[in-house]
mmCIF file of C-alpha atoms in Angstrom:
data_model
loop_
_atom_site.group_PDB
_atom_site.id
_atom_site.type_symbol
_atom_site.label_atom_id
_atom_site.label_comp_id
_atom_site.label_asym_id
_atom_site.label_seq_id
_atom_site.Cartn_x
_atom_site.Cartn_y
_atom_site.Cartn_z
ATOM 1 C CA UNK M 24 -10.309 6.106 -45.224
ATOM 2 C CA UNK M 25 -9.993 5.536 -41.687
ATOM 3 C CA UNK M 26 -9.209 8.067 -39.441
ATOM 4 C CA UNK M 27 -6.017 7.912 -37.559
ATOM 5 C CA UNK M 28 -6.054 8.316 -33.440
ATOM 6 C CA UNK M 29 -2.930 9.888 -31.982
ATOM 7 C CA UNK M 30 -1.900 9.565 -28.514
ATOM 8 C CA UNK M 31 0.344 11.822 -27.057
ATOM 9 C CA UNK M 32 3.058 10.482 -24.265
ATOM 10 C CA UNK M 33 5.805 12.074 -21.808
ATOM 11 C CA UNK M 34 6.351 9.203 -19.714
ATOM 12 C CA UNK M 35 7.122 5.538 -19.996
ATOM 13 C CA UNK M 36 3.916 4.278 -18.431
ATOM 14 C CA UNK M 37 1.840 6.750 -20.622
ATOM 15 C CA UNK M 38 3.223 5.088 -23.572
ATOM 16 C CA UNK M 39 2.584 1.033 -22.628
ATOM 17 C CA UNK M 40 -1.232 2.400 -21.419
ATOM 18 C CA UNK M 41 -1.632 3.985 -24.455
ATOM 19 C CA UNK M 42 -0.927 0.950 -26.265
ATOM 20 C CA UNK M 43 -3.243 -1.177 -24.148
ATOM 21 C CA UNK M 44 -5.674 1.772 -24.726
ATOM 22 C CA UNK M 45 -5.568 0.674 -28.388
ATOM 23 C CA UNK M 46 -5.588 -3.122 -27.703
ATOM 24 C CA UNK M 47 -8.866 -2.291 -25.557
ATOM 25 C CA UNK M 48 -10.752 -0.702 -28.895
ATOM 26 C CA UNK M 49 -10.629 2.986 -26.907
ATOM 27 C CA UNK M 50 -9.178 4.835 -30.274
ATOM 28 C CA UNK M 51 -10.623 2.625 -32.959
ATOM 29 C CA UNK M 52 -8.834 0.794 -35.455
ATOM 30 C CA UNK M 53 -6.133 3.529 -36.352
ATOM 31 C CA UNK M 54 -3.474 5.077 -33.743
ATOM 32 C CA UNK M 55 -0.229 6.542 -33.744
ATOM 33 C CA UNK M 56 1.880 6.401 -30.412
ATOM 34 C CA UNK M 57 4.044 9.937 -30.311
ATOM 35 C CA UNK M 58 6.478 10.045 -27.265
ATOM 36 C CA UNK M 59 7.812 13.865 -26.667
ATOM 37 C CA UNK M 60 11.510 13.971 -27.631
ATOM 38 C CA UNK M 61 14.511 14.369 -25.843
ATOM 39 C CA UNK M 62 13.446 11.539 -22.852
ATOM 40 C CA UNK M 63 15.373 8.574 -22.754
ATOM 41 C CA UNK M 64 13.552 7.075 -20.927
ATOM 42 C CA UNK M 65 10.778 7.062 -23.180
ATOM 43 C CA UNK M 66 13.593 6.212 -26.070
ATOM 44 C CA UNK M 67 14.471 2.806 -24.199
ATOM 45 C CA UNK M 68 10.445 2.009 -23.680
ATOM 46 C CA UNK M 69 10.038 2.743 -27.596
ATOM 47 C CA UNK M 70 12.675 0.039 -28.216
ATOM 48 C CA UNK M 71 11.478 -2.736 -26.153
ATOM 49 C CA UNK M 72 7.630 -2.105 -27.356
ATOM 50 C CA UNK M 73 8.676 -2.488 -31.022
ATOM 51 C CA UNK M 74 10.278 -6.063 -30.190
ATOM 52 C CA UNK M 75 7.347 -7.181 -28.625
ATOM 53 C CA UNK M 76 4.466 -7.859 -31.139
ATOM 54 C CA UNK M 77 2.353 -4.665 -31.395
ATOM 55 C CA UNK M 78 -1.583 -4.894 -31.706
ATOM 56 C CA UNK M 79 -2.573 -4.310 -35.038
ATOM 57 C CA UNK M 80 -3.247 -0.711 -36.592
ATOM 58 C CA UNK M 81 -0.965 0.803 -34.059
ATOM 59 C CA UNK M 82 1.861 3.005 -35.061
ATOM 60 C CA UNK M 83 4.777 3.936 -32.641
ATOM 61 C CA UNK M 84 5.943 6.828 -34.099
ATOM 62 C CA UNK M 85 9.922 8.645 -33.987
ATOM 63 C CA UNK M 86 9.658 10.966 -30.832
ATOM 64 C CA UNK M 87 8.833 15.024 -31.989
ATOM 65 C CA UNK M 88 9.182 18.210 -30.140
ATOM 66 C CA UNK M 89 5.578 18.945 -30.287
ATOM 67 C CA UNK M 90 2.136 17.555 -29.587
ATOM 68 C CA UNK M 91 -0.280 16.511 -32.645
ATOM 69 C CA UNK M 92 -2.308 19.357 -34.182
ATOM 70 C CA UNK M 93 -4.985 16.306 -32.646
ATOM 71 C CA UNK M 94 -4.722 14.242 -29.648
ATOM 72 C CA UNK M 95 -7.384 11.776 -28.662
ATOM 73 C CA UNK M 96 -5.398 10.214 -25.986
ATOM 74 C CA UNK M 97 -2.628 11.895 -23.074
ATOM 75 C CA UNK M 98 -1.492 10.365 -20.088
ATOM 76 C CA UNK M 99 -0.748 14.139 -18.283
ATOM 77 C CA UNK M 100 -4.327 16.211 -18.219
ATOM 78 C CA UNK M 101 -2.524 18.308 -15.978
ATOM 79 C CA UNK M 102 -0.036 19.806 -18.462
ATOM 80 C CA UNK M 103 -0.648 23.154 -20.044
ATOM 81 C CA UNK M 104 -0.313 22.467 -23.111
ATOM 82 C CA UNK M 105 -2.439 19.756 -22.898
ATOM 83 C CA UNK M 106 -5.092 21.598 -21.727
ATOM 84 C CA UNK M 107 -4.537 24.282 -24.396
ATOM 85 C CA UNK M 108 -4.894 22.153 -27.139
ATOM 86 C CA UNK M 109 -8.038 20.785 -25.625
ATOM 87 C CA UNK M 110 -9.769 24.056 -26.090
ATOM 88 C CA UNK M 111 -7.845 25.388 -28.910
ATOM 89 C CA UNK M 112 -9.223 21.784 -31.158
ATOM 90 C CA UNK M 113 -11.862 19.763 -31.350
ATOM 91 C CA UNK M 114 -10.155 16.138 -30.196
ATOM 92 C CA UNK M 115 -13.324 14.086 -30.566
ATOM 93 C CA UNK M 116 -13.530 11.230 -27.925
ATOM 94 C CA UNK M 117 -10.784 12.042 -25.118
ATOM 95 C CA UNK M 118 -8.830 9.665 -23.408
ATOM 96 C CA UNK M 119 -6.749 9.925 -20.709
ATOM 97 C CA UNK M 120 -3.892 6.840 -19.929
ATOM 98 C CA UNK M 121 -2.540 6.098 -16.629
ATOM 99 C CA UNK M 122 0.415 8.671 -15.326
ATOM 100 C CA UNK M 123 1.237 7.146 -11.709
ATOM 101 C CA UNK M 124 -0.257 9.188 -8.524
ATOM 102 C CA UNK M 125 -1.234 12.269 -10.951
ATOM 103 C CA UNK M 126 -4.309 9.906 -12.345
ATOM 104 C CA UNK M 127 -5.936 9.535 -8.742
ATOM 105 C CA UNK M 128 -5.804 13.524 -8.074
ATOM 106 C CA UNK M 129 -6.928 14.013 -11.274
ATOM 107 C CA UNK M 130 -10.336 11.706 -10.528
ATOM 108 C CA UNK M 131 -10.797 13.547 -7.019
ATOM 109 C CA UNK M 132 -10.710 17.026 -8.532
ATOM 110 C CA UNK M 133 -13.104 15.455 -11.265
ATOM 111 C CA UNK M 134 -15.010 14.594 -8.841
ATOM 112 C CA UNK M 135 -14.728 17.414 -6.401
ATOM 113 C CA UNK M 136 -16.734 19.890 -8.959
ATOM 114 C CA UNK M 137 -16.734 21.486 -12.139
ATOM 115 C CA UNK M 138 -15.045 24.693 -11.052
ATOM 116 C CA UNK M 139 -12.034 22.399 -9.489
ATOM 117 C CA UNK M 140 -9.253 23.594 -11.619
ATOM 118 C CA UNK M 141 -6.945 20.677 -12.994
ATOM 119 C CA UNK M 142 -3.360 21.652 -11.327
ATOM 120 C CA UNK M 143 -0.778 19.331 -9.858
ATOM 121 C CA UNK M 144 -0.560 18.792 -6.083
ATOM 122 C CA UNK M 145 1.842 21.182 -4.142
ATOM 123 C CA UNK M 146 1.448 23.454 -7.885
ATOM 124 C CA UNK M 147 1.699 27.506 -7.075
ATOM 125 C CA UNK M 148 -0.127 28.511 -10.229
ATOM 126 C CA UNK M 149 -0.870 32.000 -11.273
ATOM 127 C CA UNK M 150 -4.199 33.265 -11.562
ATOM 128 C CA UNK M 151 -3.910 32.831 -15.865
ATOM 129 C CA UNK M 152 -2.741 29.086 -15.092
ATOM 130 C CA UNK M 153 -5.490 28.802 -12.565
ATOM 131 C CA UNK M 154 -7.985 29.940 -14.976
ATOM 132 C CA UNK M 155 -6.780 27.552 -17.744
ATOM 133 C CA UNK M 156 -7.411 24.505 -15.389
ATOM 134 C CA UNK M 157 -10.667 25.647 -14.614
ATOM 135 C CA UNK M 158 -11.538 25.788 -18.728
ATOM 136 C CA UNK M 159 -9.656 22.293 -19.058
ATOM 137 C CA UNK M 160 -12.120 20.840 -16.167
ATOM 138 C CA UNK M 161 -15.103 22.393 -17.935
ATOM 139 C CA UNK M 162 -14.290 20.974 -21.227
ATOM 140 C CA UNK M 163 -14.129 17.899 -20.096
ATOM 141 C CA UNK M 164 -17.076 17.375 -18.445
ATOM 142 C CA UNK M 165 -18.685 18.693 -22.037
ATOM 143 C CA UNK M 166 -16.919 16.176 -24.180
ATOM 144 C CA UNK M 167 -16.628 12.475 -24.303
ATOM 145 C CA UNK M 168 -14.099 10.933 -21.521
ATOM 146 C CA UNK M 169 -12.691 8.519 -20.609
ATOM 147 C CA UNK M 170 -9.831 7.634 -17.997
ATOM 148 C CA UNK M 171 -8.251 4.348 -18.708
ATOM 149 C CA UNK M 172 -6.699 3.016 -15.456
ATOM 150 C CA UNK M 173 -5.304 -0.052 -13.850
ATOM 151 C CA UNK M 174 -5.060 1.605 -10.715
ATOM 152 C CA UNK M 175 -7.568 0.861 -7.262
ATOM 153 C CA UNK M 176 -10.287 3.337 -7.032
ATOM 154 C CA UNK M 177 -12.445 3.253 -4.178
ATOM 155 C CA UNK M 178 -16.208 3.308 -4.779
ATOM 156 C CA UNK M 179 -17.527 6.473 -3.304
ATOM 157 C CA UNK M 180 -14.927 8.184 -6.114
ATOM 158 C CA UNK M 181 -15.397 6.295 -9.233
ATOM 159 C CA UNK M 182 -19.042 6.619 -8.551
ATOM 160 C CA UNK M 183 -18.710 11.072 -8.350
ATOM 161 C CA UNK M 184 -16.567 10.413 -11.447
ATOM 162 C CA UNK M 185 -18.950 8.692 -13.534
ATOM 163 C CA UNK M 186 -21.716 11.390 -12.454
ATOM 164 C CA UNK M 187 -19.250 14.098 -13.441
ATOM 165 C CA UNK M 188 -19.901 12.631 -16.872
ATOM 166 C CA UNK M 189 -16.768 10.651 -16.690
ATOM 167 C CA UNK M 190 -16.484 6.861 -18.164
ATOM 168 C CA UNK M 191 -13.743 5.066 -16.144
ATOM 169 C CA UNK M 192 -12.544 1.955 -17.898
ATOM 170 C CA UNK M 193 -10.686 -0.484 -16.097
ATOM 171 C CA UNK M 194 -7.981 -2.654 -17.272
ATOM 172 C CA UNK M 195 -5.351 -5.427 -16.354
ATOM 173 C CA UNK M 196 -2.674 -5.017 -19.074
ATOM 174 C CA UNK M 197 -4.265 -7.320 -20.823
ATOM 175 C CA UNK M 198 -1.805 -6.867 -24.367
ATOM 176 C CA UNK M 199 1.300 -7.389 -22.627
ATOM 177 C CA UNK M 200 0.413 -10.237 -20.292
ATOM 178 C CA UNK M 201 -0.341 -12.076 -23.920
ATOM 179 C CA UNK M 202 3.182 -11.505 -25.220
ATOM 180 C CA UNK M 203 5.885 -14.105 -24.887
ATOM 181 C CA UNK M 204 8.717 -13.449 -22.490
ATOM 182 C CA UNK M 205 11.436 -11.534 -23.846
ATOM 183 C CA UNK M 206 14.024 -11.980 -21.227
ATOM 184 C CA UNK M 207 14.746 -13.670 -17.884
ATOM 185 C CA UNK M 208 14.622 -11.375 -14.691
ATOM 186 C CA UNK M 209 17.504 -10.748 -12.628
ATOM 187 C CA UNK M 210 19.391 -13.105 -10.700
ATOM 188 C CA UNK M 211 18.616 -12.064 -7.066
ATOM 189 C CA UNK M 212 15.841 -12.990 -4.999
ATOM 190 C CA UNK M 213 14.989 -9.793 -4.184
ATOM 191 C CA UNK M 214 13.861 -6.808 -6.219
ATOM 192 C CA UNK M 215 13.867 -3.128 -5.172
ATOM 193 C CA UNK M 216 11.708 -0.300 -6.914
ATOM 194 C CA UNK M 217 13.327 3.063 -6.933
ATOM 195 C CA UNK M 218 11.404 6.030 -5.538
ATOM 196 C CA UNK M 219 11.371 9.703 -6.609
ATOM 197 C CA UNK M 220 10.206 9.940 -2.712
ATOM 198 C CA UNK M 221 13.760 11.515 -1.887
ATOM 199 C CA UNK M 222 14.266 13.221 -5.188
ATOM 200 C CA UNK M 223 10.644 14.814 -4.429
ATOM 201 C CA UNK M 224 12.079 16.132 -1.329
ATOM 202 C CA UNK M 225 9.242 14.126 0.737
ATOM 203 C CA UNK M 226 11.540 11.363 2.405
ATOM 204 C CA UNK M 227 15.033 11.951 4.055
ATOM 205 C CA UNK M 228 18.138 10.448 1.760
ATOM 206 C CA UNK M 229 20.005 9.318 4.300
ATOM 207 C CA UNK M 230 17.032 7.239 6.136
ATOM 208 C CA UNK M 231 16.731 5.681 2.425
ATOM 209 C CA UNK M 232 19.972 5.149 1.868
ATOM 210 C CA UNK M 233 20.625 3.541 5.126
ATOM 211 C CA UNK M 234 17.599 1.075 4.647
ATOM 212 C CA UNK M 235 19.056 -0.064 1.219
ATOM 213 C CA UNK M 236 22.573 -0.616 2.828
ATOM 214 C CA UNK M 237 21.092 -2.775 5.505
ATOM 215 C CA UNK M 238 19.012 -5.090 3.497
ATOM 216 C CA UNK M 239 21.885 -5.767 0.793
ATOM 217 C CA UNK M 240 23.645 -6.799 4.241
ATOM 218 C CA UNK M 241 21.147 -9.260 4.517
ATOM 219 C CA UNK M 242 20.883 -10.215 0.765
ATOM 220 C CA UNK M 243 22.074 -9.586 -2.648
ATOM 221 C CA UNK M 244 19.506 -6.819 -4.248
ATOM 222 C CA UNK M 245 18.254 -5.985 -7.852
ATOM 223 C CA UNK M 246 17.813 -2.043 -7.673
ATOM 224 C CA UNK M 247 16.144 -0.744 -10.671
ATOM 225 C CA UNK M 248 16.123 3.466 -10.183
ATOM 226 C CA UNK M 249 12.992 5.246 -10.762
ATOM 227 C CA UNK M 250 13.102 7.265 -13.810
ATOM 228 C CA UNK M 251 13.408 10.659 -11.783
ATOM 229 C CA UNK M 252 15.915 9.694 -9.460
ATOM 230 C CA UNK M 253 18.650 11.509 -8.514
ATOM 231 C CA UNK M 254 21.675 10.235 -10.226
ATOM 232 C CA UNK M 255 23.894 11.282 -7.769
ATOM 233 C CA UNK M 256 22.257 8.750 -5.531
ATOM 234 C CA UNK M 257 22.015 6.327 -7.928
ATOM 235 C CA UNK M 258 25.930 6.471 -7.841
ATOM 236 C CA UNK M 259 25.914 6.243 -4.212
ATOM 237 C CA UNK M 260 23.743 3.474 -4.645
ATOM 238 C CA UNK M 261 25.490 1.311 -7.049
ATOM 239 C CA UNK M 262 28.485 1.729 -4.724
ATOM 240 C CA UNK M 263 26.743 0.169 -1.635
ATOM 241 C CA UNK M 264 27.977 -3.472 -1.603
ATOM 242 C CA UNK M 265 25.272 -6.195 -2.281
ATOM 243 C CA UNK M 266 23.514 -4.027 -4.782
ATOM 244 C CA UNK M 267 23.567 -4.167 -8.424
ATOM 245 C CA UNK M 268 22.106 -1.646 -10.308
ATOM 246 C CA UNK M 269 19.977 -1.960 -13.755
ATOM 247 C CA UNK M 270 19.580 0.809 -15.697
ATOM 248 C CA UNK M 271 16.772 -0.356 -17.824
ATOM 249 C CA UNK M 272 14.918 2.646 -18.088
ATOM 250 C CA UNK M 273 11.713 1.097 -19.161
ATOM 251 C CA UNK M 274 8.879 0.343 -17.132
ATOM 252 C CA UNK M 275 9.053 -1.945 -14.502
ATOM 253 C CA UNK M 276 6.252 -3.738 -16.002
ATOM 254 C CA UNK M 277 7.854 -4.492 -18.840
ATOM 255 C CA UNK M 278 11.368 -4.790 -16.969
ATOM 256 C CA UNK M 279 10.195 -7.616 -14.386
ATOM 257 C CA UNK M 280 7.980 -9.773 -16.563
ATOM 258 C CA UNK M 281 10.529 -12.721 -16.201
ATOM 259 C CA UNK M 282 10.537 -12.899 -12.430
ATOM 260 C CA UNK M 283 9.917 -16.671 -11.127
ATOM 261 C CA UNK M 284 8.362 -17.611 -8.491
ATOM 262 C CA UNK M 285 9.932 -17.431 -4.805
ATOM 263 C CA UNK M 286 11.529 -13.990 -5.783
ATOM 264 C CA UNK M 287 9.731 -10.776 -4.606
ATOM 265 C CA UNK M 288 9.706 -7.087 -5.628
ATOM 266 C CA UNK M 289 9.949 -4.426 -2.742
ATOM 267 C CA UNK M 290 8.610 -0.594 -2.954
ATOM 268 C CA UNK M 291 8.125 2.054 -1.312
ATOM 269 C CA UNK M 292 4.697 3.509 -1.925
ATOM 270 C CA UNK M 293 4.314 3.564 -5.560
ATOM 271 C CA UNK M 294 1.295 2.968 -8.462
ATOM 272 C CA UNK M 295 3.870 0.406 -9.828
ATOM 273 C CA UNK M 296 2.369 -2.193 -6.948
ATOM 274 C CA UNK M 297 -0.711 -2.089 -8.198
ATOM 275 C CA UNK M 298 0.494 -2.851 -11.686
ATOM 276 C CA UNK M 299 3.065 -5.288 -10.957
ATOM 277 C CA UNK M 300 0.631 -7.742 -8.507
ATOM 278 C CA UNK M 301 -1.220 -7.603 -11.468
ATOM 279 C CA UNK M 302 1.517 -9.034 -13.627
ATOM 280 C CA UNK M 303 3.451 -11.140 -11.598
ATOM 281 C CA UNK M 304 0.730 -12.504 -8.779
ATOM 282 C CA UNK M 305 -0.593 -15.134 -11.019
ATOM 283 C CA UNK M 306 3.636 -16.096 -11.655
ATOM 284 C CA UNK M 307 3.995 -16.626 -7.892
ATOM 285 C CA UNK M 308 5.941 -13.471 -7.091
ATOM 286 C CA UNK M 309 5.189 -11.289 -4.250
ATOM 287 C CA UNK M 310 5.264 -7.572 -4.253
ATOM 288 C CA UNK M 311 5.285 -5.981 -0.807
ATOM 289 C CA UNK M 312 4.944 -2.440 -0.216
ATOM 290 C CA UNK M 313 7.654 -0.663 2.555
ATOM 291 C CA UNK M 314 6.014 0.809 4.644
ATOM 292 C CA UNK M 315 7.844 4.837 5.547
ATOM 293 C CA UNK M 316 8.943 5.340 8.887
ATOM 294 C CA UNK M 317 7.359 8.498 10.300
ATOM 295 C CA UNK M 318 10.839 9.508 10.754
ATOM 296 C CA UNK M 319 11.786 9.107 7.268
ATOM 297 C CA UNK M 320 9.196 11.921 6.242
ATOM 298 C CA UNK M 321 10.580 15.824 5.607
ATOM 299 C CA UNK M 322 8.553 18.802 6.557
ATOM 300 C CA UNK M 323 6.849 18.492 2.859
ATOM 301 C CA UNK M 324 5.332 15.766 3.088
ATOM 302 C CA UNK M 325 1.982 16.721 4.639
ATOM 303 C CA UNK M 326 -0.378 14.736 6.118
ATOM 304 C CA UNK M 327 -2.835 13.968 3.953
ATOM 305 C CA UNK M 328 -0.245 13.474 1.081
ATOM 306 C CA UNK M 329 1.123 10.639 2.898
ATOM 307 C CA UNK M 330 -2.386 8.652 3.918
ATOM 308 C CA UNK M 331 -2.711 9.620 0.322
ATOM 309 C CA UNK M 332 0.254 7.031 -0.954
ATOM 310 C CA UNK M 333 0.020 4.757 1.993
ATOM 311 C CA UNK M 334 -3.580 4.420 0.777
ATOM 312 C CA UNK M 335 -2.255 3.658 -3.015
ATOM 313 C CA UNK M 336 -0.122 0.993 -2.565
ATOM 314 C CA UNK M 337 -1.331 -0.270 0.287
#
């Protein structure tokens, strides 16, 4: 009998990379797709997956409280329990799916050393925590890796990655840019990308909420909110005349595959650019990245954080 692969995922993006994990042969022939319960976000992406026409031997599983007793694939490398169960089991081949800005700081600590521990940025661990990244670093470097990514990584990194020990497979959603349309995009010309930028306490609300008031002045816009946005300013949002808010809660990859040509998707820095030229480039649509304002920026966001995600969606 064949042995079954299960992927673990927390986020909506985890979950469509871990199916194009599959489609790419990373997890063999066998895989079940469990999403962590109580998300609906990660409800919404499990419906729209299952209309679409899943590669074959993949399983997309009810969502469940808890992680397999074995994962072979996890989109967050910096969660604790992840990390627990990596040196708590013996996963076999490890692979690790896209999760947004967290996948890039994960391949510079990679590639910073083994002793690096794997926290998240801006994280105040204790010295336990601390300790546990440092294991989860070492283990990976001693087991077989690899970070599946459709994101830009310069050179000089995925080369210290790949001597770390680390394979880094590339990938241009290659399973859902096969699959029929299911739906037609919105009606507006222009699209704009929710940001957790405000939520995050990095960029000023009102500076963003001023910008979005004076571009629906200009034009009707399609808003689609980030999954961690406020929804207090969501509210505020859908108020603001010119705007109409979707509350998809999927993935704006899967969300804005119908967009036609002459319409164009606006973001503030975000992986999602990367993704979406990816995906709608070849269908004539244009996604710009928004460039922050210095003045926009709170005391938090530090300097190198924001060349950081200028440099990511730039």
């Amino acid at each position: 009998m064949v042995e079954q692969a299960s992927a673990w995922v927390e986020s909506p993006l985890q979950m469509l990379c871990a199916v194009e994990a599959h489609h790419a042969g990373l997890l063999g022939p066998r895989t079940v797709v469990v999403p962590r319960s109580g998300l609906r976000p990660l409800k919404a992406t499990h419906r729209e997956l299952r209309s679409l026409g899943l590669p074959d031997g993949l399983e997309l599983a009810e969502p469940r409280d808890r992680m397999p007793r074995r994962v072979q694939a996890v989109g967050d490398a910096f969660s604790g329990k992840v990390q627990l169960r990596w040196l708590t089991s013996r996963p076999g081949r490890i692979v690790i799916v896209d999760d947004g800005l967290a996948t890039l700081r994960l391949l510079e600590l990679l590639a910073a050393g083994p002793y690096r521990p794997l926290l998240r940025a801006r994280a105040q661990p204790t010295r336990l925590r601390t300790a546990l990244g440092v294991a989860a670093s070492l283990r990976l470097r001693l087991s077989d890796v690899s970070i599946f990514t459709a994101l830009p990584v310069d050179q000089t990194l995925e080369e210290a990655v790949r001597r770390a020990g680390i394979d880094l497979v590339r990938h241009q959603f290659a399973w859902l840019r096969a699959q029929p349309l299911s739906a037609e995009g919105p009606a507006e010309r222009t699209v704009v990308l929710g940001t957790s930028l405000v939520r995050n306490g990095l960029v000023h609300r009102d500076h963003y909420l001023r910008w979005l008031t004076d571009l629906a002045a200009r034009e009707p816009l399609a808003y689609y909110p980030h999954r961690r946005e406020d929804p207090v300013d969501v509210a505020l949002i859908r108020e603001r005349p010119g705007i109409t808010v979707h509350d998809a809660g999927v993935p704006a990859e899967l969300t804005l595959r119908g967009l036609d040509a002459g319409q164009r998707v606006l973001s503030l820095p975000s992986t999602a650019i990367t993704s979406l030229r990816v995906l709608l480039s070849p269908r004539g649509v244009a996604v710009e990245p928004v460039e922050v304002p210095d003045d926009w920026w709170t005391s938090r966001a530090a300097p190198a954080l924001r060349s950081h995600l200028t440099g990511v969606s730039g």
